Short mmCIF file of N, CA, C and O in Angstrom, two decimals:
data_model
loop_
_atom_site.label_atom_id
_atom_site.label_comp_id
_atom_site.label_asym_id
_atom_site.label_seq_id
_atom_site.Cartn_x
_atom_site.Cartn_y
_atom_site.Cartn_z
N UNK W 22 -22.47 -20.74 -9.23
CA UNK W 22 -22.84 -20.11 -10.37
C UNK W 22 -22.14 -18.40 -10.16
O UNK W 22 -22.26 -17.79 -8.89
N UNK W 23 -21.51 -17.75 -11.21
CA UNK W 23 -21.03 -16.48 -11.05
C UNK W 23 -21.88 -15.46 -11.16
O UNK W 23 -22.93 -15.48 -11.81
N UNK W 24 -21.55 -14.41 -10.14
CA UNK W 24 -22.35 -13.31 -10.06
C UNK W 24 -21.48 -12.18 -9.97
O UNK W 24 -20.57 -12.18 -9.45
N UNK W 25 -22.16 -11.18 -10.46
CA UNK W 25 -21.40 -9.66 -10.34
C UNK W 25 -22.60 -8.85 -10.05
O UNK W 25 -23.50 -8.92 -10.61
N UNK W 26 -22.37 -8.06 -8.87
CA UNK W 26 -23.38 -6.81 -8.39
C UNK W 26 -22.73 -5.72 -8.37
O UNK W 26 -21.94 -5.39 -7.46
N UNK W 27 -23.13 -4.89 -8.89
CA UNK W 27 -22.74 -3.54 -9.13
C UNK W 27 -23.57 -2.57 -7.77
O UNK W 27 -24.84 -2.66 -7.64
N UNK W 28 -22.75 -1.77 -7.24
CA UNK W 28 -23.75 -0.85 -6.26
C UNK W 28 -23.00 0.67 -6.22
O UNK W 28 -21.69 0.55 -6.76
N UNK W 29 -23.62 1.60 -5.59
CA UNK W 29 -23.00 2.85 -5.55
C UNK W 29 -23.21 3.81 -6.59
O UNK W 29 -23.12 5.11 -6.40
N UNK W 30 -24.36 3.45 -7.65
CA UNK W 30 -24.51 4.67 -8.41
C UNK W 30 -25.66 5.50 -7.82
O UNK W 30 -25.96 5.60 -6.78
N UNK W 31 -26.22 6.74 -8.59
CA UNK W 31 -26.80 7.63 -7.80
C UNK W 31 -26.72 8.96 -8.89
O UNK W 31 -26.14 8.89 -9.87
N UNK W 32 -27.43 10.28 -8.01
CA UNK W 32 -27.32 11.60 -8.78
C UNK W 32 -26.53 12.41 -7.94
O UNK W 32 -26.17 12.22 -6.84
N UNK W 33 -25.71 12.92 -8.92
CA UNK W 33 -24.37 13.79 -8.39
C UNK W 33 -24.30 15.21 -9.35
O UNK W 33 -24.39 14.93 -10.51
N UNK W 34 -24.15 16.02 -8.74
CA UNK W 34 -23.87 17.12 -9.53
C UNK W 34 -22.45 17.05 -10.20
O UNK W 34 -21.51 16.61 -9.84
N UNK W 35 -22.34 18.11 -11.52
CA UNK W 35 -20.94 18.00 -11.99
C UNK W 35 -19.95 18.58 -11.26
O UNK W 35 -20.14 19.49 -10.42
N UNK W 36 -18.97 18.11 -11.27
CA UNK W 36 -17.65 18.10 -10.61
C UNK W 36 -17.62 17.45 -9.14
O UNK W 36 -16.88 17.30 -8.48
N UNK W 37 -18.78 16.60 -9.03
CA UNK W 37 -18.72 15.71 -7.92
C UNK W 37 -18.41 14.41 -8.08
O UNK W 37 -17.55 14.02 -9.14
N UNK W 38 -18.30 13.59 -7.04
CA UNK W 38 -17.65 12.43 -7.03
C UNK W 38 -18.58 11.09 -6.66
O UNK W 38 -19.40 11.47 -5.86
N UNK W 39 -18.50 9.86 -7.09
CA UNK W 39 -19.26 8.84 -6.66
C UNK W 39 -18.00 7.60 -6.70
O UNK W 39 -16.97 7.72 -7.39
N UNK W 40 -18.29 6.55 -6.07
CA UNK W 40 -17.79 5.37 -6.14
C UNK W 40 -18.51 4.42 -6.41
O UNK W 40 -19.68 4.00 -5.70
N UNK W 41 -18.02 3.55 -7.26
CA UNK W 41 -18.78 2.28 -7.76
C UNK W 41 -18.32 1.25 -7.34
O UNK W 41 -16.96 0.94 -7.05
N UNK W 42 -18.75 -0.28 -6.88
CA UNK W 42 -18.58 -1.27 -6.49
C UNK W 42 -19.00 -2.14 -7.29
O UNK W 42 -20.22 -2.33 -7.77
N UNK W 43 -18.05 -3.34 -7.30
CA UNK W 43 -18.80 -4.53 -8.02
C UNK W 43 -18.06 -5.68 -7.45
O UNK W 43 -16.86 -6.03 -6.96
N UNK W 44 -19.19 -6.45 -6.71
CA UNK W 44 -18.77 -7.56 -5.84
C UNK W 44 -18.99 -8.92 -6.64
O UNK W 44 -20.10 -9.00 -7.21
N UNK W 45 -17.97 -9.72 -6.80
CA UNK W 45 -17.83 -10.83 -7.49
C UNK W 45 -18.14 -12.25 -6.32
O UNK W 45 -17.74 -12.06 -5.37
N UNK W 46 -18.80 -13.19 -6.93
CA UNK W 46 -19.02 -14.47 -6.15
C UNK W 46 -19.37 -15.60 -6.96
O UNK W 46 -19.49 -15.44 -8.11
N UNK W 47 -19.17 -16.80 -6.42
CA UNK W 47 -19.29 -17.87 -7.25
C UNK W 47 -18.11 -18.36 -8.01
O UNK W 47 -18.29 -19.35 -9.06
N UNK W 48 -17.13 -17.61 -8.39
CA UNK W 48 -15.92 -17.73 -9.39
C UNK W 48 -15.01 -18.91 -8.64
O UNK W 48 -14.31 -18.70 -7.54
N UNK W 49 -14.74 -19.69 -9.58
CA UNK W 49 -14.01 -21.17 -8.96
C UNK W 49 -12.51 -20.75 -9.50
O UNK W 49 -11.70 -21.31 -8.39
N UNK W 50 -12.22 -19.83 -10.22
CA UNK W 50 -10.92 -19.35 -10.46
C UNK W 50 -10.76 -17.96 -10.03
O UNK W 50 -11.70 -17.05 -10.33
N UNK W 51 -9.71 -17.71 -9.24
CA UNK W 51 -9.54 -16.30 -8.75
C UNK W 51 -8.72 -15.14 -9.45
O UNK W 51 -8.79 -14.35 -9.13
N UNK W 52 -8.24 -15.64 -10.84
CA UNK W 52 -7.58 -14.88 -11.84
C UNK W 52 -8.25 -14.00 -12.45
O UNK W 52 -7.33 -13.76 -13.71
N UNK W 53 -9.33 -13.90 -12.43
CA UNK W 53 -10.39 -13.11 -13.64
C UNK W 53 -10.13 -11.84 -13.48
O UNK W 53 -9.73 -11.01 -12.49
N UNK W 54 -10.06 -11.07 -14.75
CA UNK W 54 -10.00 -9.53 -14.80
C UNK W 54 -11.40 -9.06 -14.38
O UNK W 54 -12.48 -9.47 -14.68
N UNK W 55 -11.16 -7.75 -14.21
CA UNK W 55 -12.61 -6.91 -14.18
C UNK W 55 -12.51 -5.61 -14.86
O UNK W 55 -11.69 -4.79 -14.98
N UNK W 56 -13.68 -5.28 -15.80
CA UNK W 56 -13.89 -4.26 -16.74
C UNK W 56 -15.00 -3.57 -16.35
O UNK W 56 -15.89 -4.15 -15.81
N UNK W 57 -14.77 -2.21 -16.46
CA UNK W 57 -16.24 -1.41 -15.99
C UNK W 57 -16.52 -0.91 -17.47
O UNK W 57 -15.60 -0.52 -18.40
N UNK W 58 -17.93 -1.00 -17.73
CA UNK W 58 -18.46 -0.51 -19.24
C UNK W 58 -19.45 0.58 -18.57
O UNK W 58 -19.93 0.78 -17.59
N UNK W 59 -20.05 1.34 -19.53
CA UNK W 59 -21.15 2.15 -19.60
C UNK W 59 -21.57 2.28 -20.82
O UNK W 59 -21.50 2.01 -21.84
N UNK W 60 -23.06 2.51 -20.56
CA UNK W 60 -24.31 2.87 -21.83
C UNK W 60 -25.23 3.78 -21.50
O UNK W 60 -25.92 3.80 -20.46
N UNK W 61 -25.10 4.81 -22.14
CA UNK W 61 -25.65 6.08 -22.16
C UNK W 61 -27.16 5.74 -23.18
O UNK W 61 -27.07 4.74 -24.10
N UNK W 62 -28.08 6.39 -22.99
CA UNK W 62 -29.35 6.12 -23.83
C UNK W 62 -29.02 6.67 -25.19
O UNK W 62 -28.48 7.27 -25.60
N UNK W 63 -29.42 5.34 -26.12
CA UNK W 63 -29.23 5.44 -27.61
C UNK W 63 -27.88 5.54 -27.90
O UNK W 63 -27.42 5.51 -29.01
N UNK W 64 -26.77 5.05 -27.07
CA UNK W 64 -25.53 4.90 -27.21
C UNK W 64 -25.07 3.41 -27.03
O UNK W 64 -25.69 2.83 -26.32
N UNK W 65 -23.93 2.98 -27.80
CA UNK W 65 -23.32 1.68 -27.68
C UNK W 65 -22.55 1.84 -26.32
O UNK W 65 -22.30 2.66 -25.67
N UNK W 66 -22.59 0.46 -25.64
CA UNK W 66 -21.95 0.40 -24.35
C UNK W 66 -20.45 0.34 -24.96
O UNK W 66 -19.89 -0.05 -25.52
N UNK W 67 -19.89 1.36 -24.03
CA UNK W 67 -18.45 1.59 -24.21
C UNK W 67 -17.63 1.22 -23.01
O UNK W 67 -18.00 1.31 -21.96
N UNK W 68 -16.21 0.70 -23.00
CA UNK W 68 -15.19 0.57 -22.19
C UNK W 68 -15.01 1.70 -21.18
O UNK W 68 -14.59 2.87 -22.10
N UNK W 69 -14.85 1.34 -20.00
CA UNK W 69 -14.27 2.65 -19.25
C UNK W 69 -13.09 2.56 -18.59
O UNK W 69 -12.10 3.36 -18.57
N UNK W 70 -13.05 1.38 -18.00
CA UNK W 70 -11.80 0.66 -17.35
C UNK W 70 -11.38 -0.32 -17.06
O UNK W 70 -12.38 -1.47 -17.19
N UNK W 71 -10.40 -1.05 -16.68
CA UNK W 71 -10.08 -2.36 -16.54
C UNK W 71 -8.98 -2.74 -15.48
O UNK W 71 -7.91 -2.11 -15.31
N UNK W 72 -8.97 -3.68 -14.85
CA UNK W 72 -8.02 -3.97 -13.86
C UNK W 72 -7.59 -5.55 -14.08
O UNK W 72 -8.42 -6.04 -13.89
N UNK W 73 -6.34 -6.00 -14.19
CA UNK W 73 -6.01 -7.25 -13.75
C UNK W 73 -5.65 -7.59 -12.45
O UNK W 73 -4.78 -6.87 -11.64
N UNK W 74 -6.61 -8.08 -11.60
CA UNK W 74 -6.53 -8.35 -10.12
C UNK W 74 -5.14 -9.06 -9.84
O UNK W 74 -5.08 -9.17 -8.80
N UNK W 75 -4.68 -9.86 -10.74
CA UNK W 75 -3.39 -10.61 -10.27
C UNK W 75 -2.23 -9.67 -10.23
O UNK W 75 -1.52 -9.60 -9.17
N UNK W 76 -2.15 -8.83 -11.38
CA UNK W 76 -0.77 -7.90 -11.37
C UNK W 76 -1.18 -6.36 -11.14
O UNK W 76 -0.33 -5.78 -10.87
N UNK W 77 -2.44 -6.21 -10.89
CA UNK W 77 -2.84 -4.84 -10.83
C UNK W 77 -2.83 -4.10 -11.97
O UNK W 77 -2.73 -2.96 -11.56
N UNK W 78 -2.34 -4.32 -13.21
CA UNK W 78 -2.29 -3.62 -14.19
C UNK W 78 -3.85 -3.23 -14.49
O UNK W 78 -4.76 -3.50 -14.10
N UNK W 79 -3.79 -1.64 -15.00
CA UNK W 79 -5.06 -0.88 -15.25
C UNK W 79 -5.04 -0.45 -16.51
O UNK W 79 -3.88 0.07 -16.92
N UNK W 80 -5.98 0.13 -16.91
CA UNK W 80 -6.15 0.81 -17.90
C UNK W 80 -7.39 1.55 -17.97
O UNK W 80 -8.29 1.29 -17.42
N UNK W 81 -7.64 2.72 -18.81
CA UNK W 81 -8.65 3.29 -18.85
C UNK W 81 -8.92 3.99 -20.35
O UNK W 81 -8.11 4.14 -20.97
N UNK W 82 -10.30 4.36 -20.44
CA UNK W 82 -10.46 5.25 -21.61
C UNK W 82 -10.01 6.53 -21.67
O UNK W 82 -10.02 7.19 -20.44
N UNK W 83 -9.74 7.22 -22.69
CA UNK W 83 -9.18 8.41 -22.59
C UNK W 83 -10.09 9.58 -22.22
O UNK W 83 -9.53 10.34 -21.59
N UNK W 84 -11.53 9.19 -22.17
CA UNK W 84 -12.40 10.08 -21.79
C UNK W 84 -12.41 10.11 -20.28
O UNK W 84 -12.88 11.09 -19.68
N UNK W 85 -11.88 9.23 -19.49
CA UNK W 85 -12.09 9.12 -18.13
C UNK W 85 -10.58 9.18 -17.33
O UNK W 85 -10.31 9.40 -16.03
N UNK W 86 -9.53 9.01 -17.96
CA UNK W 86 -8.26 9.28 -17.58
C UNK W 86 -7.84 10.20 -17.00
O UNK W 86 -8.23 11.37 -17.21
N UNK W 87 -7.36 10.28 -15.60
CA UNK W 87 -6.86 11.48 -14.72
C UNK W 87 -8.30 11.63 -13.61
O UNK W 87 -8.09 12.44 -12.93
N UNK W 88 -9.55 11.16 -14.11
CA UNK W 88 -10.92 11.37 -13.42
C UNK W 88 -11.20 10.00 -12.71
O UNK W 88 -11.62 10.26 -11.61
N UNK W 89 -10.93 8.68 -13.28
CA UNK W 89 -11.53 7.86 -12.49
C UNK W 89 -10.27 6.91 -12.04
O UNK W 89 -9.28 6.94 -12.84
N UNK W 90 -10.58 6.17 -11.05
CA UNK W 90 -9.42 5.36 -10.66
C UNK W 90 -9.95 4.05 -10.21
O UNK W 90 -10.94 4.00 -9.36
N UNK W 91 -9.59 2.77 -10.84
CA UNK W 91 -9.83 1.35 -10.77
C UNK W 91 -8.99 0.96 -9.70
O UNK W 91 -7.79 1.23 -9.70
N UNK W 92 -9.56 0.09 -8.64
CA UNK W 92 -8.80 -0.60 -7.68
C UNK W 92 -9.36 -1.93 -7.42
O UNK W 92 -10.70 -2.03 -7.53
N UNK W 93 -8.92 -2.91 -6.60
CA UNK W 93 -9.41 -4.19 -6.36
C UNK W 93 -8.93 -4.68 -4.79
O UNK W 93 -7.91 -4.44 -4.27
N UNK W 94 -9.84 -5.07 -4.22
CA UNK W 94 -9.57 -5.53 -2.86
C UNK W 94 -10.15 -7.38 -3.07
O UNK W 94 -11.48 -7.69 -3.02
N UNK W 95 -8.90 -7.91 -3.35
CA UNK W 95 -8.89 -9.62 -3.71
C UNK W 95 -9.84 -10.18 -2.62
O UNK W 95 -10.46 -11.06 -2.92
N UNK W 96 -9.53 -10.12 -1.40
CA UNK W 96 -9.85 -10.78 -0.19
C UNK W 96 -11.26 -10.53 -0.22
O UNK W 96 -12.10 -11.40 0.13
N UNK W 97 -12.03 -9.29 -0.93
CA UNK W 97 -13.38 -9.22 -0.83
C UNK W 97 -13.86 -9.38 -2.02
O UNK W 97 -15.57 -9.30 -2.29
N UNK W 98 -12.98 -9.59 -3.07
CA UNK W 98 -13.55 -10.19 -4.39
C UNK W 98 -14.44 -8.80 -4.69
O UNK W 98 -15.59 -9.02 -5.41
N UNK W 99 -13.87 -7.69 -4.46
CA UNK W 99 -14.37 -6.53 -4.77
C UNK W 99 -13.73 -5.68 -5.78
O UNK W 99 -12.52 -5.33 -5.32
N UNK W 100 -14.27 -4.85 -6.59
CA UNK W 100 -13.60 -4.14 -7.39
C UNK W 100 -14.25 -2.72 -7.27
O UNK W 100 -15.36 -2.42 -7.46
N UNK W 101 -13.52 -1.80 -7.30
CA UNK W 101 -14.02 -0.22 -7.11
C UNK W 101 -13.73 0.72 -8.08
O UNK W 101 -12.55 0.50 -8.88
N UNK W 102 -14.53 1.44 -8.68
CA UNK W 102 -14.42 2.57 -9.48
C UNK W 102 -14.73 3.75 -8.92
O UNK W 102 -15.84 4.20 -8.68
N UNK W 103 -13.60 4.61 -8.66
CA UNK W 103 -13.61 5.85 -8.07
C UNK W 103 -13.73 6.90 -9.16
O UNK W 103 -12.97 7.12 -9.98
N UNK W 104 -14.88 7.57 -9.17
CA UNK W 104 -15.18 8.48 -10.32
C UNK W 104 -15.12 10.06 -9.59
O UNK W 104 -15.79 10.61 -8.67
N UNK W 105 -14.00 10.99 -10.14
CA UNK W 105 -14.10 12.16 -9.51
C UNK W 105 -14.30 13.10 -10.59
O UNK W 105 -14.37 12.81 -12.05
N UNK W 106 -14.58 14.38 -10.57
CA UNK W 106 -14.82 15.52 -11.56
C UNK W 106 -15.66 14.86 -12.45
O UNK W 106 -15.73 15.36 -13.71
N UNK W 107 -16.96 14.67 -11.99
CA UNK W 107 -17.74 14.05 -12.81
C UNK W 107 -18.54 15.09 -13.86
O UNK W 107 -18.61 16.41 -13.30
N UNK W 108 -18.90 14.97 -14.99
CA UNK W 108 -19.33 15.50 -16.16
C UNK W 108 -20.80 15.01 -16.44
O UNK W 108 -21.08 13.73 -16.34
N UNK W 109 -21.57 15.84 -16.94
CA UNK W 109 -22.82 15.39 -17.24
C UNK W 109 -22.73 14.36 -18.47
O UNK W 109 -23.79 13.20 -18.45
N UNK W 110 -21.65 14.41 -19.23
CA UNK W 110 -21.46 13.26 -20.37
C UNK W 110 -21.20 11.80 -19.78
O UNK W 110 -21.02 10.73 -20.51
N UNK W 111 -20.79 11.85 -18.41
CA UNK W 111 -20.48 10.63 -17.64
C UNK W 111 -21.89 9.88 -17.42
O UNK W 111 -21.70 8.70 -16.80
N UNK W 112 -22.96 10.76 -17.53
CA UNK W 112 -24.27 9.77 -17.23
C UNK W 112 -24.69 8.64 -18.02
O UNK W 112 -24.50 8.70 -19.20
N UNK W 113 -24.77 7.49 -17.43
CA UNK W 113 -24.83 6.21 -18.30
C UNK W 113 -25.02 5.10 -17.03
O UNK W 113 -25.13 5.42 -15.96
N UNK W 114 -25.68 3.88 -17.53
CA UNK W 114 -25.59 2.62 -16.76
C UNK W 114 -24.32 2.19 -16.89
O UNK W 114 -23.71 2.02 -17.95
N UNK W 115 -23.86 1.96 -15.49
CA UNK W 115 -22.38 1.55 -15.28
C UNK W 115 -22.52 -0.04 -15.06
O UNK W 115 -23.20 -0.42 -14.15
N UNK W 116 -21.62 -1.05 -15.69
CA UNK W 116 -21.75 -2.40 -15.56
C UNK W 116 -20.35 -2.90 -15.41
O UNK W 116 -19.31 -2.16 -15.99
N UNK W 117 -20.05 -3.86 -14.78
CA UNK W 117 -18.90 -4.41 -14.22
C UNK W 117 -18.87 -5.45 -15.13
O UNK W 117 -20.02 -6.32 -15.22
N UNK W 118 -18.24 -6.22 -15.65
CA UNK W 118 -17.75 -7.60 -16.04
C UNK W 118 -16.49 -8.25 -15.95
O UNK W 118 -15.42 -7.61 -15.73
N UNK W 119 -16.62 -9.56 -15.91
CA UNK W 119 -15.24 -10.34 -15.38
C UNK W 119 -15.20 -11.33 -16.84
O UNK W 119 -15.79 -11.77 -17.42
N UNK W 120 -13.63 -11.67 -17.02
CA UNK W 120 -13.24 -12.52 -17.94
C UNK W 120 -11.67 -12.45 -17.74
O UNK W 120 -11.12 -12.08 -16.90
N UNK W 121 -11.30 -13.58 -18.62
CA UNK W 121 -9.69 -13.75 -18.66
C UNK W 121 -9.43 -13.30 -19.90
O UNK W 121 -9.42 -13.66 -20.93
N UNK W 122 -8.73 -11.95 -19.75
CA UNK W 122 -8.79 -10.93 -20.79
C UNK W 122 -7.30 -10.79 -21.05
O UNK W 122 -6.48 -10.36 -20.25
N UNK W 123 -6.87 -10.58 -22.24
CA UNK W 123 -5.39 -10.16 -22.84
C UNK W 123 -5.74 -8.80 -22.72
O UNK W 123 -6.77 -7.92 -22.93
N UNK W 124 -4.50 -8.28 -22.08
CA UNK W 124 -4.76 -6.61 -21.66
C UNK W 124 -4.85 -5.65 -23.00
O UNK W 124 -5.73 -4.75 -22.95
N UNK W 125 -4.30 -6.13 -24.30
CA UNK W 125 -4.79 -5.14 -25.29
C UNK W 125 -6.37 -5.41 -25.80
O UNK W 125 -6.65 -4.71 -26.83
N UNK W 126 -6.98 -6.01 -25.40
CA UNK W 126 -8.40 -6.44 -25.64
C UNK W 126 -9.29 -6.26 -24.63
O UNK W 126 -10.45 -6.46 -24.83
N UNK W 127 -8.87 -5.26 -23.66
CA UNK W 127 -9.55 -5.05 -22.39
C UNK W 127 -10.92 -4.22 -22.66
O UNK W 127 -11.89 -4.15 -21.94
N UNK W 128 -10.86 -3.62 -23.60
CA UNK W 128 -12.03 -2.70 -24.32
C UNK W 128 -13.03 -3.57 -25.15
O UNK W 128 -14.12 -2.68 -25.56
N UNK W 129 -12.84 -4.62 -25.38
CA UNK W 129 -13.75 -5.45 -26.27
C UNK W 129 -14.80 -6.07 -25.47
O UNK W 129 -14.50 -6.96 -24.50
N UNK W 130 -16.31 -5.89 -25.69
CA UNK W 130 -17.25 -6.39 -24.66
C UNK W 130 -17.13 -7.78 -24.94
O UNK W 130 -17.58 -8.65 -23.79
N UNK W 131 -16.97 -8.30 -25.93
CA UNK W 131 -16.88 -9.66 -26.20
C UNK W 131 -16.10 -10.59 -25.68
O UNK W 131 -16.22 -11.74 -25.49
N UNK W 132 -14.74 -9.80 -24.97
CA UNK W 132 -13.80 -10.76 -24.28
C UNK W 132 -14.32 -10.93 -23.00
O UNK W 132 -13.82 -11.92 -22.30
N UNK W 133 -15.56 -10.37 -22.23
CA UNK W 133 -15.88 -10.78 -20.93
C UNK W 133 -16.96 -11.92 -21.03
O UNK W 133 -17.91 -11.72 -21.96
N UNK W 134 -16.97 -12.66 -20.21
CA UNK W 134 -17.85 -13.78 -20.16
C UNK W 134 -19.12 -13.36 -18.99
O UNK W 134 -19.94 -14.17 -19.31
N UNK W 135 -18.83 -12.61 -17.96
CA UNK W 135 -19.73 -12.45 -16.99
C UNK W 135 -20.34 -10.85 -16.89
O UNK W 135 -19.31 -10.15 -16.84
N UNK W 136 -21.47 -10.49 -16.73
CA UNK W 136 -21.69 -9.32 -16.51
C UNK W 136 -22.60 -8.81 -15.25
O UNK W 136 -23.60 -10.01 -14.99
N UNK W 137 -22.62 -7.78 -14.77
CA UNK W 137 -23.81 -7.28 -13.67
C UNK W 137 -24.82 -6.83 -14.03
O UNK W 137 -25.01 -6.69 -15.60
N UNK W 138 -25.69 -6.37 -13.43
CA UNK W 138 -27.02 -6.00 -13.94
C UNK W 138 -27.02 -4.07 -14.14
O UNK W 138 -27.92 -3.95 -14.95
N UNK W 139 -25.89 -3.70 -13.56
CA UNK W 139 -25.89 -2.26 -14.01
C UNK W 139 -26.35 -1.34 -12.66
O UNK W 139 -27.07 -1.88 -12.26
N UNK W 140 -25.65 -0.37 -12.75
CA UNK W 140 -26.00 0.57 -11.92
C UNK W 140 -26.16 2.16 -12.20
O UNK W 140 -25.35 2.35 -13.24
N UNK W 141 -27.15 2.85 -12.21
CA UNK W 141 -27.16 3.94 -12.89
C UNK W 141 -26.59 5.29 -12.33
O UNK W 141 -26.56 5.49 -11.21
N UNK W 142 -25.97 5.98 -12.95
CA UNK W 142 -25.12 7.18 -12.67
C UNK W 142 -25.37 8.31 -13.32
O UNK W 142 -25.64 8.54 -14.68
N UNK W 143 -26.06 9.46 -12.57
CA UNK W 143 -26.67 10.46 -13.39
C UNK W 143 -26.03 11.86 -13.07
O UNK W 143 -25.92 11.89 -11.72
N UNK W 144 -25.29 12.47 -13.85
CA UNK W 144 -24.89 13.66 -13.24
C UNK W 144 -25.21 14.88 -13.97
O UNK W 144 -25.56 14.95 -15.11
N UNK W 145 -26.05 15.96 -12.92
CA UNK W 145 -26.75 17.08 -13.59
C UNK W 145 -25.67 18.27 -13.45
O UNK W 145 -24.73 18.18 -13.05
N UNK W 146 -26.02 18.80 -14.41
CA UNK W 146 -25.18 20.19 -15.07
C UNK W 146 -25.65 21.37 -13.89
O UNK W 146 -26.65 21.39 -13.22
#
């Protein structure tokens, strides 16, 4: 059975950094993509970043470009999201999701088949 587990969330001051991890297990096919999404209170879940674990293609939401970096350790089946220069508006529950994604649709929640339980990121001003 496929599982995704996020970790690394916490409380940080504005301008600080955090690294999130998404550990996958139980996948019989190794060519899945991973996306990171976030959901702030009262808001829709939004796409943050995506990585094609096979060719290492990546993409980012405009709001995080230049501040967040996604990477993958395929041997460990773990994807990381390094978040620098954090802002209060980055406060949200962050989720990772897995699926077999067309690059042009990475930002669409419905394209993903499996989701983690989420990890809270809080950025204080």
